[in-house]
Coordinates of C-alpha atoms in Angstrom, one line a residue:
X1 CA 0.0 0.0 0.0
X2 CA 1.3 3.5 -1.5
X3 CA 2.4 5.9 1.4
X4 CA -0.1 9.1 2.3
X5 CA 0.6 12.3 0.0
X6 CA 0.8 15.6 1.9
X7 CA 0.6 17.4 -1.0
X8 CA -1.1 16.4 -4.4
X9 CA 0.3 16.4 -7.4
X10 CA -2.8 18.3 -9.1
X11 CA -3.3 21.1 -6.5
X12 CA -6.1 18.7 -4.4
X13 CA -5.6 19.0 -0.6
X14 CA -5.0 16.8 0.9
X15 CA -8.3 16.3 3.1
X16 CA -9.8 15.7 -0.7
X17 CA -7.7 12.4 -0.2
X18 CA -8.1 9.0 1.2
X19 CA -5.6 7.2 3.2
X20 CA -5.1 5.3 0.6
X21 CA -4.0 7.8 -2.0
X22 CA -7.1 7.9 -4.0
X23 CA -8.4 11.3 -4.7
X24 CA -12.2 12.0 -4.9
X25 CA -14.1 15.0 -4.6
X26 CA -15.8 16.8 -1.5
X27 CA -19.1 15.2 -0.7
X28 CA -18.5 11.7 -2.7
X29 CA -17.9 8.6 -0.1
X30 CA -14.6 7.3 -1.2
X31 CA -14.5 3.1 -1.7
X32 CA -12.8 2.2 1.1
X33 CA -12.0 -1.9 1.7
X34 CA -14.6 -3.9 4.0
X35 CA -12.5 -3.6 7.3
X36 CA -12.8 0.2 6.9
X37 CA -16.5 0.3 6.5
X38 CA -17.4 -0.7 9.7
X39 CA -19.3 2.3 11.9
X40 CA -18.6 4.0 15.0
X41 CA -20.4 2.3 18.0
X42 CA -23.0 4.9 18.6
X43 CA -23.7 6.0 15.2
X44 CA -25.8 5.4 12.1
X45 CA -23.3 4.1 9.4
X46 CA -24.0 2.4 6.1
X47 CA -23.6 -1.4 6.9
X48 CA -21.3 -3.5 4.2
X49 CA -24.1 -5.2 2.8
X50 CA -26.0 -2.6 1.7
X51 CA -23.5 0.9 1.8
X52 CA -26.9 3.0 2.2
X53 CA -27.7 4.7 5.5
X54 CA -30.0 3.3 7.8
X55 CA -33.3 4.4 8.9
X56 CA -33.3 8.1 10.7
X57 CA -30.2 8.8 8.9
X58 CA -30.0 11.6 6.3
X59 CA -26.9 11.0 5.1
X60 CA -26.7 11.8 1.1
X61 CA -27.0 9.1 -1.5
X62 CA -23.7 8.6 -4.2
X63 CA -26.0 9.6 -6.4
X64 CA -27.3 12.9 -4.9
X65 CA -23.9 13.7 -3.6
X66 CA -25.4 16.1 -1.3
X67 CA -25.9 16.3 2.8
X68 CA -29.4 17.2 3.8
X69 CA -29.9 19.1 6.8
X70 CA -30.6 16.0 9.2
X71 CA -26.7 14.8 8.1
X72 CA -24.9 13.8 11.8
X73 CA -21.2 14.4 12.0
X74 CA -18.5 12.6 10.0
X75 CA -15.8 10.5 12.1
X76 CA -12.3 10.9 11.8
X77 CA -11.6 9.0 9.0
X78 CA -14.0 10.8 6.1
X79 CA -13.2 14.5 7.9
X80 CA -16.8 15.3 6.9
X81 CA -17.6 18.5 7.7
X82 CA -19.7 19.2 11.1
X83 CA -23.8 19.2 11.1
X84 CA -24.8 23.0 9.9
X85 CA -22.5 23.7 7.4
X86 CA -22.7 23.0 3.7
X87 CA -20.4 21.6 1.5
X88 CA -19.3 22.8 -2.0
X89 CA -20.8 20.6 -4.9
X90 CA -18.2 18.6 -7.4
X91 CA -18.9 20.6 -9.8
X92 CA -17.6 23.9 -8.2
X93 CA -15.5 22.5 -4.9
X94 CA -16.5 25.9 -3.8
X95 CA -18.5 27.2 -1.2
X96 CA -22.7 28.2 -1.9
X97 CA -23.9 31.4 -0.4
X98 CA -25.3 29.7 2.5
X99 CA -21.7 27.7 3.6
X100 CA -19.7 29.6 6.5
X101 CA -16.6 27.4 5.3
X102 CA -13.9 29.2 4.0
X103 CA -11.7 28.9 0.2
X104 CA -9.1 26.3 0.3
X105 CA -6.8 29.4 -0.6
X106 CA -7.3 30.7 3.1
X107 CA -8.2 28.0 4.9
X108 CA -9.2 30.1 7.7
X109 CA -12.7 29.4 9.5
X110 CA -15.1 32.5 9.8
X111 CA -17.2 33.4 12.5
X112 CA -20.0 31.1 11.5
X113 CA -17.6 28.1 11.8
X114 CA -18.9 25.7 14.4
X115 CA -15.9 24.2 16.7
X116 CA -15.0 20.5 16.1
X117 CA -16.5 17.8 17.9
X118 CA -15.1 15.6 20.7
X119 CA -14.0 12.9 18.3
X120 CA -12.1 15.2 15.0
X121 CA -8.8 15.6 15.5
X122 CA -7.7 19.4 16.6
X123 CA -5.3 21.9 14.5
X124 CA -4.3 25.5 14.7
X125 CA -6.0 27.9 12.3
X126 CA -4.9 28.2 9.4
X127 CA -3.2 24.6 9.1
X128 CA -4.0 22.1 6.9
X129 CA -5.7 19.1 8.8
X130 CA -3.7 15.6 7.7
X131 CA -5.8 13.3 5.6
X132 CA -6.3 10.5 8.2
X133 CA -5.3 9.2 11.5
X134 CA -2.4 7.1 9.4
X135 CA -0.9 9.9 8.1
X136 CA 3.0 10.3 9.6
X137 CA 3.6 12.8 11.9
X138 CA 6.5 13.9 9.6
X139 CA 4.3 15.0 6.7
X140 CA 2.1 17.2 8.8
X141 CA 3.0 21.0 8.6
X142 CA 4.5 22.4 11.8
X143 CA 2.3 24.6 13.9
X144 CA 2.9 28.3 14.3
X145 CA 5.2 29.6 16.9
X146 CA 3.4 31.0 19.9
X147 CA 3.3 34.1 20.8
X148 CA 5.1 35.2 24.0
X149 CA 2.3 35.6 26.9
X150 CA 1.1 39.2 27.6
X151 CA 2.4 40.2 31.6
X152 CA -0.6 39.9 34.2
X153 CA -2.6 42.8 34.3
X154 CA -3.2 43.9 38.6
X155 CA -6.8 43.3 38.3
X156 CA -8.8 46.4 40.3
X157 CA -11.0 44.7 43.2
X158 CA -14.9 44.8 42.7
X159 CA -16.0 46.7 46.1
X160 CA -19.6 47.8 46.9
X161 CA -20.3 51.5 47.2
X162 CA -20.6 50.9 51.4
X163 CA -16.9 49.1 51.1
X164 CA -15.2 52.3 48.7
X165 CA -17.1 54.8 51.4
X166 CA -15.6 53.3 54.5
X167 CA -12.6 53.2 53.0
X168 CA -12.0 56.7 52.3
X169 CA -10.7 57.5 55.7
X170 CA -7.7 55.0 55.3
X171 CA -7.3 56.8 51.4
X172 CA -7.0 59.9 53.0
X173 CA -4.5 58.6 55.4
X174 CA -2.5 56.5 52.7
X175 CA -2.9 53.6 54.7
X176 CA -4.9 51.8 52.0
X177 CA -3.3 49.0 50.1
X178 CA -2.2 49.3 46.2
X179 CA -5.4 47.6 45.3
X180 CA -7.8 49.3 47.7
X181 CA -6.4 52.5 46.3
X182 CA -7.3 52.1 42.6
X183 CA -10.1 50.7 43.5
X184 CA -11.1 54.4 45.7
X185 CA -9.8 56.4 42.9
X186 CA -11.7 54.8 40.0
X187 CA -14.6 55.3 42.7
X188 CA -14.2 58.9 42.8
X189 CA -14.3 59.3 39.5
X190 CA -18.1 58.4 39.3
X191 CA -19.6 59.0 42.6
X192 CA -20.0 63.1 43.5
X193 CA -20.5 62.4 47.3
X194 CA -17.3 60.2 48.1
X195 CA -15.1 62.6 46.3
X196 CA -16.1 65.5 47.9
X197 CA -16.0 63.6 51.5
X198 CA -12.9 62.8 50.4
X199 CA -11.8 66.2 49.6
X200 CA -12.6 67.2 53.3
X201 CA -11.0 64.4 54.8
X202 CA -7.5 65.1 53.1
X203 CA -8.3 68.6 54.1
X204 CA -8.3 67.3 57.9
X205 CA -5.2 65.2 57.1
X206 CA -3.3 68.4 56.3
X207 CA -4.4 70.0 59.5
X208 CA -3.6 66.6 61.6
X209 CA 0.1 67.1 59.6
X210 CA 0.8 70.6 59.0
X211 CA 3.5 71.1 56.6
X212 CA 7.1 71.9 57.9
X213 CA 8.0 75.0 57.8
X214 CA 11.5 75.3 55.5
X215 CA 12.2 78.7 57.1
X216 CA 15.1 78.7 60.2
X217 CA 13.4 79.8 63.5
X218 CA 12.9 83.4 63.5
X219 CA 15.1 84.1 67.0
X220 CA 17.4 81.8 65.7
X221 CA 19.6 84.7 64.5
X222 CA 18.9 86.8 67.7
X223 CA 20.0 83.3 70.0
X224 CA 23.3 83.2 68.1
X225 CA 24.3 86.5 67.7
X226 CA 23.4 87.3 71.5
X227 CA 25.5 84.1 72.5
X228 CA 28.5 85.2 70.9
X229 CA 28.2 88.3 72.0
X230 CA 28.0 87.4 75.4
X231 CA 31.3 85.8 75.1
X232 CA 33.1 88.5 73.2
X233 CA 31.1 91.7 72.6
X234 CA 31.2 93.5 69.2
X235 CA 34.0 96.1 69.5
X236 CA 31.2 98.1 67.1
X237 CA 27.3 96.7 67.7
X238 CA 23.7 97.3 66.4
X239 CA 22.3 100.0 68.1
X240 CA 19.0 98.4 69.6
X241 CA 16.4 100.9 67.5
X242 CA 17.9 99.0 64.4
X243 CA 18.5 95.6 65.7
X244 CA 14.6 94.6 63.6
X245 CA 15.8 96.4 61.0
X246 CA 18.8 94.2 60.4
X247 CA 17.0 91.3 61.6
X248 CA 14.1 91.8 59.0
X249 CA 16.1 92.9 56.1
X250 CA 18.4 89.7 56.7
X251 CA 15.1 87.3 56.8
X252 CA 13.5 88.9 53.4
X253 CA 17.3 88.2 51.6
X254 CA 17.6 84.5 52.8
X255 CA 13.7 84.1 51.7
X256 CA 14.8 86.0 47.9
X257 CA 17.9 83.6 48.1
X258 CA 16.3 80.6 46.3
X259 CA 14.0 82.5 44.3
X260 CA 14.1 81.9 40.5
X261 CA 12.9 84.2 37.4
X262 CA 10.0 83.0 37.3
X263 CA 9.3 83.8 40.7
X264 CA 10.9 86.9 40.7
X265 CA 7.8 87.8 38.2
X266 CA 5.1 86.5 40.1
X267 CA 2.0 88.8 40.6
X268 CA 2.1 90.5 44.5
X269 CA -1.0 92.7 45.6
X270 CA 0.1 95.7 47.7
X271 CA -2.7 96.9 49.8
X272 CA -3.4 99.7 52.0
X273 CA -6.3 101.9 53.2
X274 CA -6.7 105.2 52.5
X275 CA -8.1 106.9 55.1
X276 CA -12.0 106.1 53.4
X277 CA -11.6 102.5 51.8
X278 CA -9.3 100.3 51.2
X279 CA -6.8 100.2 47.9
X280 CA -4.5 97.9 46.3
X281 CA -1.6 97.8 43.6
X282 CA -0.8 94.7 41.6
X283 CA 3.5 94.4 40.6
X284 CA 5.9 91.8 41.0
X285 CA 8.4 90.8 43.1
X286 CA 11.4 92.4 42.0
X287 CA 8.4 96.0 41.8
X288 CA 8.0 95.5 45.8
X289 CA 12.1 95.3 46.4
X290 CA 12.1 98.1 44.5
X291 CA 9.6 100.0 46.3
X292 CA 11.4 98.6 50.0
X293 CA 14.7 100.0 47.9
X294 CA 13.3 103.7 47.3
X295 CA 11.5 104.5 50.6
X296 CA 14.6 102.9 52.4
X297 CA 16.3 105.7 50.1
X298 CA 14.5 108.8 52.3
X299 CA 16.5 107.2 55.4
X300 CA 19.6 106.8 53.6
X301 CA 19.1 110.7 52.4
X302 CA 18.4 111.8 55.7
X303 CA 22.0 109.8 56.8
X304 CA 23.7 111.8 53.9
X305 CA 24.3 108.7 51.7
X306 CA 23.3 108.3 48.1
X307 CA 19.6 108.6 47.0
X308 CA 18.9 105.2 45.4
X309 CA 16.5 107.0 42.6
X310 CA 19.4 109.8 41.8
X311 CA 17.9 112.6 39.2
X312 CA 14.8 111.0 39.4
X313 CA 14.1 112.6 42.4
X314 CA 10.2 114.0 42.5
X315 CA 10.8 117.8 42.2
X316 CA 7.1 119.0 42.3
X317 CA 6.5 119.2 46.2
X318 CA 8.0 117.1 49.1
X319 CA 8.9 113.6 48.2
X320 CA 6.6 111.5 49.6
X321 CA 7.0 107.4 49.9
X322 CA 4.4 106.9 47.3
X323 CA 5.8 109.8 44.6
X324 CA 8.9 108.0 44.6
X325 CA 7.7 104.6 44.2
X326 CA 5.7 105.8 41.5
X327 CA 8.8 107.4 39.6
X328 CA 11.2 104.2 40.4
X329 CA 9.0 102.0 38.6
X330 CA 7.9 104.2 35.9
X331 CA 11.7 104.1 35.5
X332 CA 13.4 100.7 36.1
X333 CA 10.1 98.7 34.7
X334 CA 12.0 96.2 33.2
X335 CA 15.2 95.8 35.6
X336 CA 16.4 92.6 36.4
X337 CA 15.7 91.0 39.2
X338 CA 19.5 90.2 40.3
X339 CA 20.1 93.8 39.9
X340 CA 17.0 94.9 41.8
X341 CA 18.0 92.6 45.3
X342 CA 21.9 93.5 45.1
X343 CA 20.9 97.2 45.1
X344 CA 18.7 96.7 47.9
X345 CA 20.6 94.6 50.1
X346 CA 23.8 97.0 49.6
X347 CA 21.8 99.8 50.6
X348 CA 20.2 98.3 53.6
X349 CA 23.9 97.0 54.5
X350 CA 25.1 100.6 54.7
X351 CA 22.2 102.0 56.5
X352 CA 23.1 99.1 59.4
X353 CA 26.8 100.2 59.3
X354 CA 26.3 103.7 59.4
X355 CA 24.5 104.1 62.5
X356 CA 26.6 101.2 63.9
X357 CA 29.8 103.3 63.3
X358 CA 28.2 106.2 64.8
X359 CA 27.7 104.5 68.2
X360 CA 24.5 105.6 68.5
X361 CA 24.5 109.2 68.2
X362 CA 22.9 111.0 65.6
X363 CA 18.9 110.0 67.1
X364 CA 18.0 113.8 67.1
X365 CA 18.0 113.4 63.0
X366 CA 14.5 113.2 61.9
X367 CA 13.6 111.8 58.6
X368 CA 10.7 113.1 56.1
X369 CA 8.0 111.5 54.6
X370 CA 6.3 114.1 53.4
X371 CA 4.2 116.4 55.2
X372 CA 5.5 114.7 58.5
X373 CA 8.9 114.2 60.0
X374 CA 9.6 110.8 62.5
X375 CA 13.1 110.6 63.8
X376 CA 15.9 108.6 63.2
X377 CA 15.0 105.3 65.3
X378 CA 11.5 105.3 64.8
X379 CA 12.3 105.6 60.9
X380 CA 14.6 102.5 61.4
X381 CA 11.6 100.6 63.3
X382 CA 9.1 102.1 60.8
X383 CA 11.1 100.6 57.5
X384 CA 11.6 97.3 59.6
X385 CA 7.8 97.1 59.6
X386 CA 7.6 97.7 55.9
X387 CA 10.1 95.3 55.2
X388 CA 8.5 92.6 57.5
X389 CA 5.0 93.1 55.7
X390 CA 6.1 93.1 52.7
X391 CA 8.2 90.1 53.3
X392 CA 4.7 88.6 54.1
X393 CA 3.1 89.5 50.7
X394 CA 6.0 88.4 48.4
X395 CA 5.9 85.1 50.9
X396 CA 1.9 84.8 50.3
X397 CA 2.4 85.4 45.9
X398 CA 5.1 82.1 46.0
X399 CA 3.1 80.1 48.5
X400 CA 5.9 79.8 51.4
X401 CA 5.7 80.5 54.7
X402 CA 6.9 83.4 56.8
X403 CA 6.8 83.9 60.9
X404 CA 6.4 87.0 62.8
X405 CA 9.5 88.8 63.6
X406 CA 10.8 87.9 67.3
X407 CA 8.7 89.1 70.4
X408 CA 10.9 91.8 71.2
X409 CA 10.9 93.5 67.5
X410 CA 7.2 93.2 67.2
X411 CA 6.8 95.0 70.7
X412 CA 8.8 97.6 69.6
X413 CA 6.9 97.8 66.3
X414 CA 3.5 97.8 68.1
X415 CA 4.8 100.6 70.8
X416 CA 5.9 102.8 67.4
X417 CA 2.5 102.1 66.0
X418 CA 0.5 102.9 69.3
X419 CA 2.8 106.1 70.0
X420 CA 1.7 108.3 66.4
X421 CA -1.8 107.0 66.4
X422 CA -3.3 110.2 68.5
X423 CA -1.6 112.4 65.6
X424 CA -3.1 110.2 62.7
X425 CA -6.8 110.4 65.0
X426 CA -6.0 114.3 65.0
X427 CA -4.8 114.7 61.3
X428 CA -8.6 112.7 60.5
X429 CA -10.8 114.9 62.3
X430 CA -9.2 118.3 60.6
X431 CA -10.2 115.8 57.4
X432 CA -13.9 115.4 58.8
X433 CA -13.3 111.9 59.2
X434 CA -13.2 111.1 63.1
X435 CA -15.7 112.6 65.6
X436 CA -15.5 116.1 67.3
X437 CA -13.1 116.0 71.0
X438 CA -15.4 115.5 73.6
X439 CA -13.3 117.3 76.3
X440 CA -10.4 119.9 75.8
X441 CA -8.0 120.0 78.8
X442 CA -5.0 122.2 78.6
X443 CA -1.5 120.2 77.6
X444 CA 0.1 118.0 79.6
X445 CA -3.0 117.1 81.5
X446 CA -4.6 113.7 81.5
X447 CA -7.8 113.2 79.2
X448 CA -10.3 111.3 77.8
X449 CA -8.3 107.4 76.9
X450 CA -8.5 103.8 75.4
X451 CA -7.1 101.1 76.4
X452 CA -5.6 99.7 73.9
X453 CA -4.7 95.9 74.9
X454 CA -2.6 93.7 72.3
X455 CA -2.5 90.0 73.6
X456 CA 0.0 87.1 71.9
X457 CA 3.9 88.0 71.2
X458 CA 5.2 91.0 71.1
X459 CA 1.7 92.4 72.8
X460 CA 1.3 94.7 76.3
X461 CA -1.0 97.1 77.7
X462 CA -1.1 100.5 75.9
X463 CA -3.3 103.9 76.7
X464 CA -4.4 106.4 74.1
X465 CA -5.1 109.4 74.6
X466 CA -8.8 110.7 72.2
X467 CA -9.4 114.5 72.5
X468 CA -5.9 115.4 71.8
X469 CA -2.2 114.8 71.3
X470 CA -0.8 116.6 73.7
X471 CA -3.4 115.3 76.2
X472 CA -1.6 112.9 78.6
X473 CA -3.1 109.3 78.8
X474 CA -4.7 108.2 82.0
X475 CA -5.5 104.7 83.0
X476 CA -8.6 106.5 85.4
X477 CA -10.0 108.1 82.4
X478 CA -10.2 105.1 80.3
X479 CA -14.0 105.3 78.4
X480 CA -13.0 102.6 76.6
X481 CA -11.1 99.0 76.1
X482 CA -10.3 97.2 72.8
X483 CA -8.2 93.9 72.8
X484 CA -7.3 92.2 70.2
X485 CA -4.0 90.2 68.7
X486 CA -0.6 91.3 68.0
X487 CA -1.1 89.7 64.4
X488 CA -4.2 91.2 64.0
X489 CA -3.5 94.5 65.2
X490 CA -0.7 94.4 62.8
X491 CA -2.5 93.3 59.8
X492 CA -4.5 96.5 60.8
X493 CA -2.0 99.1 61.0
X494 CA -0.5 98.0 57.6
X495 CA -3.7 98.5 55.9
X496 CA -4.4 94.6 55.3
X497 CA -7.8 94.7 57.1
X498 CA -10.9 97.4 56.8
X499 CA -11.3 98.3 60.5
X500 CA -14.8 97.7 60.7
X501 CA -13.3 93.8 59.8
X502 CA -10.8 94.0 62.9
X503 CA -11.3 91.3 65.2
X504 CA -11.4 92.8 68.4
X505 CA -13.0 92.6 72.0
X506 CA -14.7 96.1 72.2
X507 CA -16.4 97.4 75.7
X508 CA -17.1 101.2 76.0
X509 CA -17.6 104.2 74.2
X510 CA -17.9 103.0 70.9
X511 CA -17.6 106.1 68.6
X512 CA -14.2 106.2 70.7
X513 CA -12.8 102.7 69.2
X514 CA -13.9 103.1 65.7
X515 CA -12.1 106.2 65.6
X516 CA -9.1 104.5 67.3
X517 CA -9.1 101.3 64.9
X518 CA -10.1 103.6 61.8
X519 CA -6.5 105.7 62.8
X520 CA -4.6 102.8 63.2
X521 CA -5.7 101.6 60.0
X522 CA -4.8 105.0 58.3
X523 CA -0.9 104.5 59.3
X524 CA -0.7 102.5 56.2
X525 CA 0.5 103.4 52.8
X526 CA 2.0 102.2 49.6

């Protein structure tokens, strides 16, 4: 008996083939010799004797050479093709309109392909099936190379909404696991309610674990300065009216240290209050060093060193800090910002040595700002306010941090504060905008007060005097009380806070403390 052929010599495949080498067409029942025609136990072949099916089969007739629709599955050995699909006629050997087999040219099922039964022998798509169960294992084509496996995927766990909601407290506190988190987040995509309970819980997180602050402890610099001069004094030191001014100056450089351009030109609102509302100014950072550099210049005129603005000078009426300001950005709008800081931190350098190298003396200088005069160390504590508030708004535009200066500064700040406001309540009822005196006493004699009381760091006990300033304040003729914080009495005086907005414990005369608060907040300016 002739070997199997795996591939025909006129194009037939090789299914189209029996094992013994015969060819016949698709659909004809090959002859096959008498051991071959026995049937599967369990179904309805032709017997010998007759080659016809039996009764309840449908199996086609030679003669019709066509399956009906009641035709059972072929065995092995004829590779018939499964019940529900129709095979070509021998006239065509190709598929009718109704056949979901595919063209011997692609040999490739199609969707409506049904999958082969228990007993047909198995092969990859696309590969030729052999011709029998005798064929040789070496004639069969090889199958194609499999693919390398795809990596697991981390599956996301299916929680109920209950589950994701009670877990959002562990989210918040990362303490979650890697699968319980995507499995919150892809929650909080879709469900309104958890995200914004979630929102509020990360929002208590931050306030369980405030942020560190990056900044060096404000008295750091005071601790260390005061230990080593404890153990060798300067031969020349800070005279204490312009120890905050050194101390603040130094704070705003290391904070301007690490600043890059684009920080440099980050939007910073300057406001103040006017005396009727409040008003504000939009620059940059390098505009506010400027302006610290320019009114820092009326100090350093007054010291008889250069004028930072030079022939820019205002010449139509007395300089004031806001005139200048005005003309040294109209003028240096596009400085750079390394320029700007070196300029300002020389000049505050020199202001520091000056009055150090005069030991003190020179005090009965008085500096103008305008239509008033202060003198020489309340001008130093005065700029070291300005340079400490401002600090705060350049601090507040790049999101960092910034303390309060040290207890003892901010006292000193306060008392300069507290000291001018019976002018400023004085220069706002010559304005009409404070109430008539209520008693006139001669100077030097005590008067109508307030009792101003600043609580936190840097606060103290402080007595104003209302109907005049050269009325002498009198703790037994207090008609009012005020307290409120140092912070807040600050924010206040540098025009950061309407003073109908101040938050402060009032008792008494009321007319008396809005015309105290509405003072205090008229010491501001640009």
């Amino acid at each position: 008996m002739p070997p199997p052929r795996s591939a025909p010599d006129d194009g037939v495949p090789a299914a189209d083939q029996d094992p013994h080498g015969l060819r016949h067409d698709r659909g004809e029942a090959p002859d096959r010799p008498d051991h071959a025609d026995r049937p599967t136990p369990g179904t309805d072949r032709p017997t010998p004797e007759t080659d016809r099916p039996t009764s309840g089969t449908d199996r086609p007739t030679p003669e019709t050479d066509r399956p009906t629709s009641g035709t059972d599955r072929p065995t092995p050995e004829t590779d018939r093709p499964t019940s529900g699909t129709d095979r070509p006629t021998p006239k065509t050997d190709r598929p009718t309109p109704e056949t979901d087999r595919p063209t011997p040219e692609t040999d490739r099922p199609t969707s409506g392909t049904d999958r082969p039964s228990p007993g047909q022998d198995r092969s990859f798509p696309g590969q030729d099936r052999p011709s029998s169960p005798g064929q040789s294992p070496a004639d069969r084509p090889p199958p194609p190379p499999e693919s390398p496996p795809e990596p697991p995927r981390a599956a996301v766990p299916r929680l109920g909404h209950g589950v994701l909601k009670s877990l959002l407290g562990a989210w918040a506190l990362a303490a979650c696991s890697a699968e319980e988190t995507a499995a919150v987040e892809e929650h909080l995509t879709d469900c309104a309610p958890c995200a914004d309970e979630a929102l509020r819980l990360r929002d208590a997180v931050r306030l369980l674990h405030p942020e560190d602050n990056l900044d060096l402890d404000p008295l750091l610099r005071s601790r260390v300065l005061e230990g080593c001069l404890g153990r060798r004094p300067a031969r020349i030191p800070v005279p204490g009216w312009a120890a905050p001014y050194d101390a603040e100056t130094a704070r705003l450089d290391a904070l301007l240290n690490d600043m890059g351009e684009a920080e440099w030109r980050a939007p910073v609102r300057l406001t103040w209050y006017d005396g009727r509302q409040e008003r504000s100014r939009d620059v940059t950072v390098a505009g506010v060093v400027g302006h610290l550099m320019t009114v820092d210049g009326m100090v350093a005129t007054a010291l008889g060193l250069g004028d930072p603005l030079g022939d820019a000078t205002p010449a139509d009426g007395p300089a004031t800090p806001t005139g200048r300001t005005e003309a040294y950005w109209h003028r240096n709008a596009d400085a750079p910002p390394g320029e700007v800081r070196e300029r300002w931190r020389e000049q505050s350098h020199t202001l520091v040595r000056t009055v150090s190298f005069a030991g003190g003396a020179g005090t009965e200088r008085t500096v103008p700002y305008g239509p008033v005069s202060l003198p020489l160390s309340d001008a130093f504590l005065d700029r070291a306010f300005g340079c400490w508030v401002h600090a705060g708004d350049i601090a507040d535009a790049v999101d960092y941090p910034y303390e309060p200066p040290a207890p003892a500064h901010l006292h000193r700040m306060i008392d300069l504060a507290v000291r001018v406001l019976p002018e400023a309540l004085a220069a706002r009822r010559r304005k009409g905008l404070a109430g008539p005196p209520r008693e006139l006493v001669t100077a030097g004699s005590p008067g109508r007060t307030l009792h101003l009381e600043v609580e936190g760091s840097g606060g103290g006990h402080w007595y104003v005097a209302l109907d005049s300033p050269a009325a002498v304040p009198s703790p037994e003729h207090a008609v009012a009380h005020v307290a409120l914080d140092g912070a807040e009495f600050c924010r206040l005086a540098a025009g950061h806070v309407p003073p109908e907005e101040a938050a402060a414990g009032q008792d008494g005369d009321r007319e008396a403390i809005r015309d105290v608060l509405s003072a205090a907040a008229s010491l501001s300016r640009l």
